[in-house]
Each structure stands twice: as C-alpha cells, then as structure tokens.
mmCIF file of C-alpha atoms in Angstrom:
data_model
loop_
_atom_site.group_PDB
_atom_site.id
_atom_site.type_symbol
_atom_site.label_atom_id
_atom_site.label_comp_id
_atom_site.label_asym_id
_atom_site.label_seq_id
_atom_site.Cartn_x
_atom_site.Cartn_y
_atom_site.Cartn_z
ATOM 1 C CA MET A 1 -3.598 -27.416 -10.141
ATOM 2 C CA TRP A 2 -6.895 -25.353 -7.932
ATOM 3 C CA GLN A 3 -8.100 -29.269 -6.832
ATOM 4 C CA ALA A 4 -4.602 -29.936 -5.600
ATOM 5 C CA ILE A 5 -4.865 -27.000 -3.684
ATOM 6 C CA SER A 6 -8.157 -27.922 -2.254
ATOM 7 C CA GLN A 7 -7.368 -31.275 -1.745
ATOM 8 C CA GLN A 8 -3.826 -30.472 -0.057
ATOM 9 C CA LEU A 9 -5.957 -27.495 1.658
ATOM 10 C CA SER A 10 -8.211 -29.994 2.910
ATOM 11 C CA ASP A 11 -5.758 -32.864 4.167
ATOM 12 C CA THR A 12 -4.063 -29.419 6.394
ATOM 13 C CA LEU A 13 -7.596 -28.104 8.066
ATOM 14 C CA LEU A 14 -8.649 -31.719 8.610
ATOM 15 C CA PHE A 15 -11.892 -31.281 6.542
ATOM 16 C CA GLU A 16 -12.855 -31.322 2.764
ATOM 17 C CA TYR A 17 -12.686 -27.786 1.742
ATOM 18 C CA GLN A 18 -14.593 -27.067 -1.467
ATOM 19 C CA ILE A 19 -13.419 -24.245 -3.412
ATOM 20 C CA THR A 20 -17.148 -22.544 -4.239
ATOM 21 C CA GLU A 21 -15.663 -19.636 -5.283
ATOM 22 C CA LYS A 22 -12.316 -17.688 -6.770
ATOM 23 C CA VAL A 23 -11.614 -14.332 -7.149
ATOM 24 C CA ARG A 24 -8.227 -12.860 -9.077
ATOM 25 C CA LEU A 25 -6.587 -9.934 -6.243
ATOM 26 C CA SER A 26 -4.814 -7.271 -8.024
ATOM 27 C CA GLY A 27 -1.580 -5.746 -6.802
ATOM 28 C CA GLY A 28 1.672 -7.601 -6.976
ATOM 29 C CA ASP A 29 4.007 -8.069 -9.423
ATOM 30 C CA ILE A 30 5.526 -11.517 -8.557
ATOM 31 C CA SER A 31 2.557 -13.659 -8.049
ATOM 32 C CA GLU A 32 -0.934 -14.191 -8.441
ATOM 33 C CA SER A 33 -3.412 -13.029 -5.737
ATOM 34 C CA TYR A 34 -6.529 -15.158 -4.706
ATOM 35 C CA MET A 35 -9.355 -15.316 -2.768
ATOM 36 C CA ILE A 36 -10.575 -18.625 -1.850
ATOM 37 C CA ASN A 37 -13.905 -19.783 -0.529
ATOM 38 C CA ASP A 38 -15.986 -22.686 0.186
ATOM 39 C CA GLY A 39 -19.497 -20.437 1.147
ATOM 40 C CA GLU A 40 -17.919 -20.246 5.106
ATOM 41 C CA GLN A 41 -14.236 -19.974 5.368
ATOM 42 C CA ARG A 42 -11.967 -17.085 2.819
ATOM 43 C CA TYR A 43 -8.211 -17.870 2.313
ATOM 44 C CA PHE A 44 -5.800 -15.715 0.558
ATOM 45 C CA VAL A 45 -3.587 -17.472 -1.794
ATOM 46 C CA LYS A 46 -0.728 -16.863 -3.291
ATOM 47 C CA ILE A 47 0.248 -19.151 -6.727
ATOM 48 C CA ASN A 48 4.058 -19.138 -8.611
ATOM 49 C CA ASP A 49 6.580 -21.983 -10.854
ATOM 50 C CA ARG A 50 6.979 -24.758 -8.995
ATOM 51 C CA GLU A 51 10.291 -23.564 -8.814
ATOM 52 C CA PHE A 52 9.575 -20.585 -6.756
ATOM 53 C CA LEU A 53 8.509 -23.118 -3.225
ATOM 54 C CA SER A 54 11.704 -21.886 -1.856
ATOM 55 C CA LYS A 55 10.430 -18.207 -1.297
ATOM 56 C CA PHE A 56 7.279 -19.098 -0.488
ATOM 57 C CA GLU A 57 8.994 -21.385 2.860
ATOM 58 C CA VAL A 58 10.940 -18.697 3.457
ATOM 59 C CA GLU A 59 7.951 -16.263 3.442
ATOM 60 C CA ALA A 60 6.195 -17.853 5.719
ATOM 61 C CA GLU A 61 9.403 -18.797 8.197
ATOM 62 C CA SER A 62 8.772 -14.578 8.294
ATOM 63 C CA LEU A 63 5.693 -14.117 9.002
ATOM 64 C CA HIS A 64 5.171 -17.212 11.749
ATOM 65 C CA LEU A 65 9.196 -15.662 13.360
ATOM 66 C CA LEU A 66 6.675 -12.050 13.222
ATOM 67 C CA ARG A 67 4.068 -13.939 14.669
ATOM 68 C CA GLU A 68 5.174 -15.443 17.333
ATOM 69 C CA THR A 69 6.949 -11.811 18.997
ATOM 70 C CA SER A 70 3.084 -10.766 19.294
ATOM 71 C CA THR A 71 3.990 -7.043 18.019
ATOM 72 C CA LEU A 72 3.344 -6.438 14.209
ATOM 73 C CA PHE A 73 -0.099 -8.037 13.186
ATOM 74 C CA VAL A 74 0.375 -9.966 10.355
ATOM 75 C CA PRO A 75 -1.029 -13.275 8.325
ATOM 76 C CA GLU A 76 -1.353 -16.603 9.677
ATOM 77 C CA VAL A 77 0.248 -19.023 7.551
ATOM 78 C CA VAL A 78 -1.886 -22.123 6.523
ATOM 79 C CA LEU A 79 -0.522 -23.534 4.162
ATOM 80 C CA VAL A 80 3.168 -23.920 1.924
ATOM 81 C CA GLY A 81 2.938 -26.628 -1.294
ATOM 82 C CA LYS A 82 3.249 -27.697 -4.652
ATOM 83 C CA THR A 83 1.187 -28.753 -7.337
ATOM 84 C CA LYS A 84 2.629 -30.225 -11.039
ATOM 85 C CA ASN A 85 3.454 -27.212 -11.956
ATOM 86 C CA ALA A 86 3.346 -24.443 -9.717
ATOM 87 C CA SER A 87 3.881 -23.726 -5.413
ATOM 88 C CA PHE A 88 1.038 -21.814 -3.584
ATOM 89 C CA LEU A 89 1.553 -19.764 -0.517
ATOM 90 C CA ILE A 90 -1.632 -20.273 1.766
ATOM 91 C CA LEU A 91 -2.955 -16.814 4.886
ATOM 92 C CA ASN A 92 -6.087 -16.310 6.348
ATOM 93 C CA TYR A 93 -8.145 -14.079 4.444
ATOM 94 C CA LEU A 94 -8.909 -10.289 6.036
ATOM 95 C CA PRO A 95 -10.395 -7.716 3.702
ATOM 96 C CA THR A 96 -8.070 -4.628 4.109
ATOM 97 C CA LYS A 97 -8.431 -1.185 3.427
ATOM 98 C CA PRO A 98 -5.858 1.530 2.827
ATOM 99 C CA LEU A 99 -3.993 2.472 5.904
ATOM 100 C CA GLU A 100 -4.706 6.079 5.943
ATOM 101 C CA ASP A 101 -6.383 7.163 9.330
ATOM 102 C CA GLY A 102 -3.846 8.681 12.264
ATOM 103 C CA PRO A 103 -5.285 6.805 15.044
ATOM 104 C CA ASN A 104 -4.491 3.400 13.450
ATOM 105 C CA SER A 105 -1.096 4.494 11.585
ATOM 106 C CA PHE A 106 0.153 6.112 15.140
ATOM 107 C CA LYS A 107 -0.934 2.368 16.416
ATOM 108 C CA LEU A 108 1.941 0.849 13.874
ATOM 109 C CA GLY A 109 4.331 2.557 14.383
ATOM 110 C CA GLN A 110 3.743 1.782 18.283
ATOM 111 C CA GLN A 111 3.635 -2.401 16.823
ATOM 112 C CA LEU A 112 7.076 -1.567 14.728
ATOM 113 C CA ALA A 113 8.905 -0.596 17.913
ATOM 114 C CA HIS A 114 8.487 -2.782 19.917
ATOM 115 C CA LEU A 115 9.618 -5.236 17.205
ATOM 116 C CA HIS A 116 11.997 -2.922 17.330
ATOM 117 C CA GLN A 117 12.717 -3.805 21.309
ATOM 118 C CA TRP A 118 11.102 -7.709 21.175
ATOM 119 C CA GLY A 119 14.662 -10.357 21.447
ATOM 120 C CA GLU A 120 18.471 -10.084 22.309
ATOM 121 C CA GLN A 121 20.770 -11.035 19.352
ATOM 122 C CA LYS A 122 24.157 -10.552 19.241
ATOM 123 C CA GLU A 123 25.029 -10.194 15.782
ATOM 124 C CA PHE A 124 23.607 -8.943 12.354
ATOM 125 C CA GLY A 125 21.964 -11.595 9.850
ATOM 126 C CA PHE A 126 19.189 -14.399 9.889
ATOM 127 C CA ASP A 127 19.324 -18.106 10.005
ATOM 128 C CA THR A 128 19.170 -18.645 6.291
ATOM 129 C CA ASP A 129 19.379 -16.292 3.292
ATOM 130 C CA ASN A 130 15.901 -15.311 2.138
ATOM 131 C CA TYR A 131 14.300 -13.095 -0.131
ATOM 132 C CA LEU A 132 13.614 -9.027 -1.095
ATOM 133 C CA GLY A 133 10.836 -9.377 -3.801
ATOM 134 C CA SER A 134 12.409 -12.212 -5.921
ATOM 135 C CA THR A 135 16.213 -11.664 -5.320
ATOM 136 C CA LEU A 136 18.279 -13.523 -2.716
ATOM 137 C CA GLN A 137 18.937 -11.751 0.168
ATOM 138 C CA PRO A 138 22.355 -13.466 1.790
ATOM 139 C CA ASN A 139 22.422 -13.168 5.772
ATOM 140 C CA LYS A 140 25.050 -14.323 6.949
ATOM 141 C CA TRP A 141 25.944 -13.644 10.536
ATOM 142 C CA HIS A 142 27.930 -10.798 10.884
ATOM 143 C CA LYS A 143 29.308 -8.794 14.317
ATOM 144 C CA LYS A 144 29.841 -5.262 12.496
ATOM 145 C CA TRP A 145 26.905 -3.586 11.651
ATOM 146 C CA CYS A 146 28.691 -1.317 9.107
ATOM 147 C CA VAL A 147 31.099 -4.967 7.170
ATOM 148 C CA PHE A 148 27.472 -6.453 7.348
ATOM 149 C CA PHE A 149 25.292 -3.538 5.358
ATOM 150 C CA ALA A 150 27.892 -2.458 3.022
ATOM 151 C CA GLU A 151 28.821 -6.154 1.767
ATOM 152 C CA GLN A 152 25.477 -8.621 1.962
ATOM 153 C CA ARG A 153 23.084 -5.588 1.393
ATOM 154 C CA ILE A 154 24.857 -2.675 -0.592
ATOM 155 C CA GLY A 155 27.242 -4.870 -2.534
ATOM 156 C CA TRP A 156 25.501 -7.859 -3.609
ATOM 157 C CA GLN A 157 23.022 -5.850 -5.577
ATOM 158 C CA LEU A 158 25.782 -3.874 -6.961
ATOM 159 C CA GLN A 159 27.504 -7.342 -7.619
ATOM 160 C CA LEU A 160 24.090 -8.865 -9.645
ATOM 161 C CA LEU A 161 23.109 -5.752 -11.557
ATOM 162 C CA LYS A 162 27.023 -6.179 -12.611
ATOM 163 C CA GLU A 163 25.894 -9.628 -13.237
ATOM 164 C CA LYS A 164 23.056 -7.682 -16.103
ATOM 165 C CA GLY A 165 25.564 -5.900 -18.089
ATOM 166 C CA VAL A 166 25.448 -2.694 -15.696
ATOM 167 C CA THR A 167 28.263 -0.716 -13.404
ATOM 168 C CA LEU A 168 26.881 2.173 -11.627
ATOM 169 C CA VAL A 169 29.903 2.570 -9.121
ATOM 170 C CA ASP A 170 33.503 1.235 -8.753
ATOM 171 C CA ILE A 171 31.540 -2.078 -6.264
ATOM 172 C CA ASP A 172 34.527 -2.047 -3.709
ATOM 173 C CA ASP A 173 35.670 1.339 -3.451
ATOM 174 C CA PHE A 174 31.568 2.397 -2.622
ATOM 175 C CA ILE A 175 31.803 -0.622 -0.329
ATOM 176 C CA ASP A 176 34.256 0.755 1.140
ATOM 177 C CA VAL A 177 32.630 4.425 1.486
ATOM 178 C CA VAL A 178 29.768 3.033 3.011
ATOM 179 C CA LYS A 179 31.641 1.230 5.911
ATOM 180 C CA GLN A 180 33.148 3.765 6.480
ATOM 181 C CA LEU A 181 30.177 6.287 6.681
ATOM 182 C CA LEU A 182 28.634 3.854 8.956
ATOM 183 C CA ALA A 183 31.776 2.271 10.779
ATOM 184 C CA ASN A 184 31.210 5.197 13.939
ATOM 185 C CA HIS A 185 27.363 4.303 13.712
ATOM 186 C CA ALA A 186 26.808 0.797 16.574
ATOM 187 C CA PRO A 187 23.185 0.281 16.555
ATOM 188 C CA GLU A 188 21.726 -3.289 18.876
ATOM 189 C CA PRO A 189 20.582 -5.914 16.265
ATOM 190 C CA SER A 190 16.888 -5.457 16.313
ATOM 191 C CA LEU A 191 14.243 -7.889 14.133
ATOM 192 C CA LEU A 192 12.562 -6.234 10.985
ATOM 193 C CA HIS A 193 10.181 -6.651 9.098
ATOM 194 C CA GLY A 194 12.669 -5.819 6.541
ATOM 195 C CA ASP A 195 10.331 -5.053 3.097
ATOM 196 C CA LEU A 196 7.970 -2.013 4.760
ATOM 197 C CA TRP A 197 6.872 0.335 2.619
ATOM 198 C CA ASN A 198 3.156 1.255 2.467
ATOM 199 C CA GLY A 199 1.777 -0.756 -0.237
ATOM 200 C CA ASN A 200 2.915 -3.704 2.714
ATOM 201 C CA ALA A 201 0.960 -2.337 5.294
ATOM 202 C CA ALA A 202 -3.115 -1.531 5.172
ATOM 203 C CA LEU A 203 -6.261 -1.356 7.802
ATOM 204 C CA THR A 204 -8.530 -4.472 9.055
ATOM 205 C CA ALA A 205 -11.256 -4.981 10.760
ATOM 206 C CA CYS A 206 -8.511 -5.831 13.535
ATOM 207 C CA GLY A 207 -6.006 -2.815 13.332
ATOM 208 C CA PRO A 208 -3.081 -2.159 11.311
ATOM 209 C CA ILE A 209 -1.384 -4.901 8.924
ATOM 210 C CA CYS A 210 1.921 -6.238 7.252
ATOM 211 C CA TYR A 211 2.520 -8.095 4.757
ATOM 212 C CA ASP A 212 5.325 -10.006 2.410
ATOM 213 C CA PRO A 213 8.466 -9.637 4.679
ATOM 214 C CA ALA A 214 11.888 -10.047 4.220
ATOM 215 C CA CYS A 215 13.127 -10.267 8.027
ATOM 216 C CA TYR A 216 16.619 -10.088 9.396
ATOM 217 C CA TRP A 217 18.702 -8.821 12.756
ATOM 218 C CA GLY A 218 19.922 -4.752 11.411
ATOM 219 C CA ASP A 219 19.195 -1.769 12.159
ATOM 220 C CA ARG A 220 15.987 -0.728 13.174
ATOM 221 C CA GLU A 221 16.568 2.497 11.250
ATOM 222 C CA CYS A 222 16.342 0.233 7.672
ATOM 223 C CA ASP A 223 12.946 -0.059 8.817
ATOM 224 C CA ILE A 224 11.852 3.561 9.356
ATOM 225 C CA ALA A 225 13.223 4.817 5.910
ATOM 226 C CA MET A 226 12.005 2.767 3.899
ATOM 227 C CA THR A 227 9.358 3.677 5.459
ATOM 228 C CA GLU A 228 9.842 6.851 3.811
ATOM 229 C CA LEU A 229 10.591 5.030 0.471
ATOM 230 C CA PHE A 230 7.834 4.885 -2.538
ATOM 231 C CA GLY A 231 4.916 6.887 -1.301
ATOM 232 C CA GLY A 232 5.450 7.201 2.636
ATOM 233 C CA PHE A 233 3.504 6.938 6.148
ATOM 234 C CA GLN A 234 1.097 8.885 8.115
ATOM 235 C CA PRO A 235 2.789 11.295 10.136
ATOM 236 C CA GLU A 236 1.104 10.058 13.008
ATOM 237 C CA PHE A 237 2.990 6.573 11.914
ATOM 238 C CA TYR A 238 6.786 8.296 12.990
ATOM 239 C CA GLN A 239 4.806 9.863 16.238
ATOM 240 C CA GLY A 240 3.590 6.635 17.029
ATOM 241 C CA TYR A 241 7.157 5.160 16.815
ATOM 242 C CA GLU A 242 9.428 7.617 18.299
ATOM 243 C CA SER A 243 6.167 7.621 21.617
ATOM 244 C CA VAL A 244 8.223 4.614 22.078
ATOM 245 C CA MET A 245 11.451 4.194 21.006
ATOM 246 C CA PRO A 246 13.080 7.595 19.476
ATOM 247 C CA LEU A 247 15.725 7.445 16.301
ATOM 248 C CA SER A 248 19.257 7.553 16.921
ATOM 249 C CA ALA A 249 20.959 11.299 16.286
ATOM 250 C CA GLY A 250 22.293 10.892 12.480
ATOM 251 C CA TYR A 251 19.634 8.828 11.195
ATOM 252 C CA GLN A 252 18.681 11.879 8.600
ATOM 253 C CA GLU A 253 21.951 10.897 7.537
ATOM 254 C CA ARG A 254 22.592 7.294 7.381
ATOM 255 C CA LYS A 255 18.154 7.038 5.335
ATOM 256 C CA ASP A 256 19.971 7.721 1.612
ATOM 257 C CA ILE A 257 22.231 4.540 2.433
ATOM 258 C CA TYR A 258 19.681 2.393 3.924
ATOM 259 C CA ASN A 259 16.942 3.514 1.096
ATOM 260 C CA LEU A 260 19.587 2.412 -1.487
ATOM 261 C CA TYR A 261 19.281 -1.380 -0.920
ATOM 262 C CA HIS A 262 15.400 -0.832 -1.997
ATOM 263 C CA VAL A 263 16.329 1.383 -4.500
ATOM 264 C CA LEU A 264 19.528 -0.704 -5.921
ATOM 265 C CA ASN A 265 16.549 -3.745 -5.550
ATOM 266 C CA HIS A 266 14.153 -2.474 -7.680
ATOM 267 C CA CYS A 267 17.279 -1.490 -10.280
ATOM 268 C CA ASN A 268 17.576 -5.561 -10.439
ATOM 269 C CA LEU A 269 13.995 -5.613 -11.002
ATOM 270 C CA PHE A 270 12.358 -3.896 -12.880
ATOM 271 C CA GLY A 271 15.690 -1.654 -14.209
ATOM 272 C CA GLY A 272 14.018 1.461 -16.306
ATOM 273 C CA HIS A 273 14.534 5.251 -13.993
ATOM 274 C CA TYR A 274 15.795 3.291 -10.805
ATOM 275 C CA LEU A 275 18.923 2.830 -12.563
ATOM 276 C CA GLU A 276 19.216 6.656 -12.800
ATOM 277 C CA GLN A 277 17.571 6.829 -9.274
ATOM 278 C CA ALA A 278 19.945 4.445 -7.743
ATOM 279 C CA GLN A 279 22.754 6.634 -9.975
ATOM 280 C CA GLN A 280 21.331 10.230 -8.055
ATOM 281 C CA VAL A 281 21.577 8.442 -4.436
ATOM 282 C CA ILE A 282 25.489 6.778 -4.875
ATOM 283 C CA ASN A 283 26.255 10.216 -6.036
ATOM 284 C CA LYS A 284 25.131 11.888 -2.771
ATOM 285 C CA ILE A 285 26.423 8.939 -0.475
ATOM 286 C CA ILE A 286 29.858 9.641 -2.225
ATOM 287 C CA TYR A 287 30.014 13.936 -1.189
ATOM 288 C CA TYR A 288 28.786 13.491 1.720
#
C-alpha cells in the first residue's frame, strides 16, 4: 500500500517521493492518520477502506472551496487516491497544538464570521451530498430554511436511527415541531464549515487552522452552535465573531435545535449515552 501511495504522490509532485519516515498519529475515530516524510517534505495522510474513496473526495471538495474563500485557514489538498485495498487523502502537514490562547481564538472567530459573509447563495444546500463523519449528509437545495433543516438534517438522522431499530420520537410529528419553531427565522444562506467543534480546530505557526469540514449553505448559527457542543471554544472566539457579525436575536432558543443534529449523528455513529442525551434534547424542544 505505501509503495503505491509513494508512487502516486511522486506522479502528482513530478519528482520521486520516497517515504523514509512514517508516524501514526493519534486522534480520529474513522480513518487512520499518518505523517510521512522523505527527509525534506512532510505530508499528512488519512487512510481508510477502498470503499471510503467517495468520502475523501467530497472532503477534498469542501477543503478546496474553503481555501477559495480566503477566510478560514484549512489544509491544502495534495492528492486523493486509492490502492488495491485502501483509499487515501493526502494534505500538507502542519504541526499543531491546541487552540487555547485568547488572541488566536479571537482571530478564528473573526475568520469564521468572514466565511459566513462570503459569497451569495439564494437557497440552502450544496451541489453534492457529503458526509458528517461517515454519515451521509443530504444537501438537496431548498428555498425554505425551516424545511431544509427539519427534513434533511433532523428527519434524516431520526430515520437512520429508526432503520437501526431506535425510535426516540415520532419522526413526522417532530419534523413538524422543528419546522414550526424555525418558521419565523429567515436567515441568509451562509457557507458553513459544517462540523466545527474544538477537535476540528487547532493552532499552527501560521495561526488557527480548521479541518474535517462538511460544507453546505445554511444558517450561520449552525456553526456557532456546534462550537458550544463537545467542549466549546474560548470566550475570545465568540468575541471575535461578534466583532464582525453579531448573532441574531433568538439564537439561544435555536441552539438546541441545531445541536440536536450533531447529537443524533453521534447516536448513529456511536450509540451509548448519546441516545439518552438526544432524548433529553428532543423532550426539551417539544416543550419549548
């Protein structure tokens, strides 16, 4: 496998790249991650089964798009490919450390706000379906945000759970609840990172960096809400964001609805205590 990766990388770089060092990196529940080195240039490699290729391709598409915005700093895609038994994604390698200091958290907040201001789109969705982790994320274009989010985010995850034999709530009834709660909220479509929690952001010598996106055009509050889930970001991050683009009234009420999507995804991926957490959030939303 590594010989095939080395050959394909050499063909892409237009010079022979001979791997002299290979280090398994920690983190990530879905793919194996490595740093490879030829003595001069290091690269970051994600490896999974051959059937995972389409997931790496759409991840690369999101990374390309984010780089085009010149807002968030994200890794550069070098190569997406496959071998006889595996698929892989190669990115430029940048040593990272946790994003903990205030000034860089403030900067990341500003960068995210600039992303949300970038571009113009009249509908919600994306040109292709992509993946949240390893879960398919449908992105069919829709004019109404309340319908898009209720059906293609919450309803989709609940249906996946039902197919696994897990029913937390009547799906059609709850879709209607979500539609009604979001019906009077009409955000402008913003390009979202889509999976922005503190495990997908770090600090490099070049400043804050984000990775593992699941981009689509949606309500910017979805990105902000997720940053408050699974650990949260520094207070300076939110100060930086609001210095560019203050949040709208009612965000605190919508936050639980938006984060339910990610909790349900964790139910589908990992089960366990996330099922109890999802049930609690659903009950809270029903009795708003």
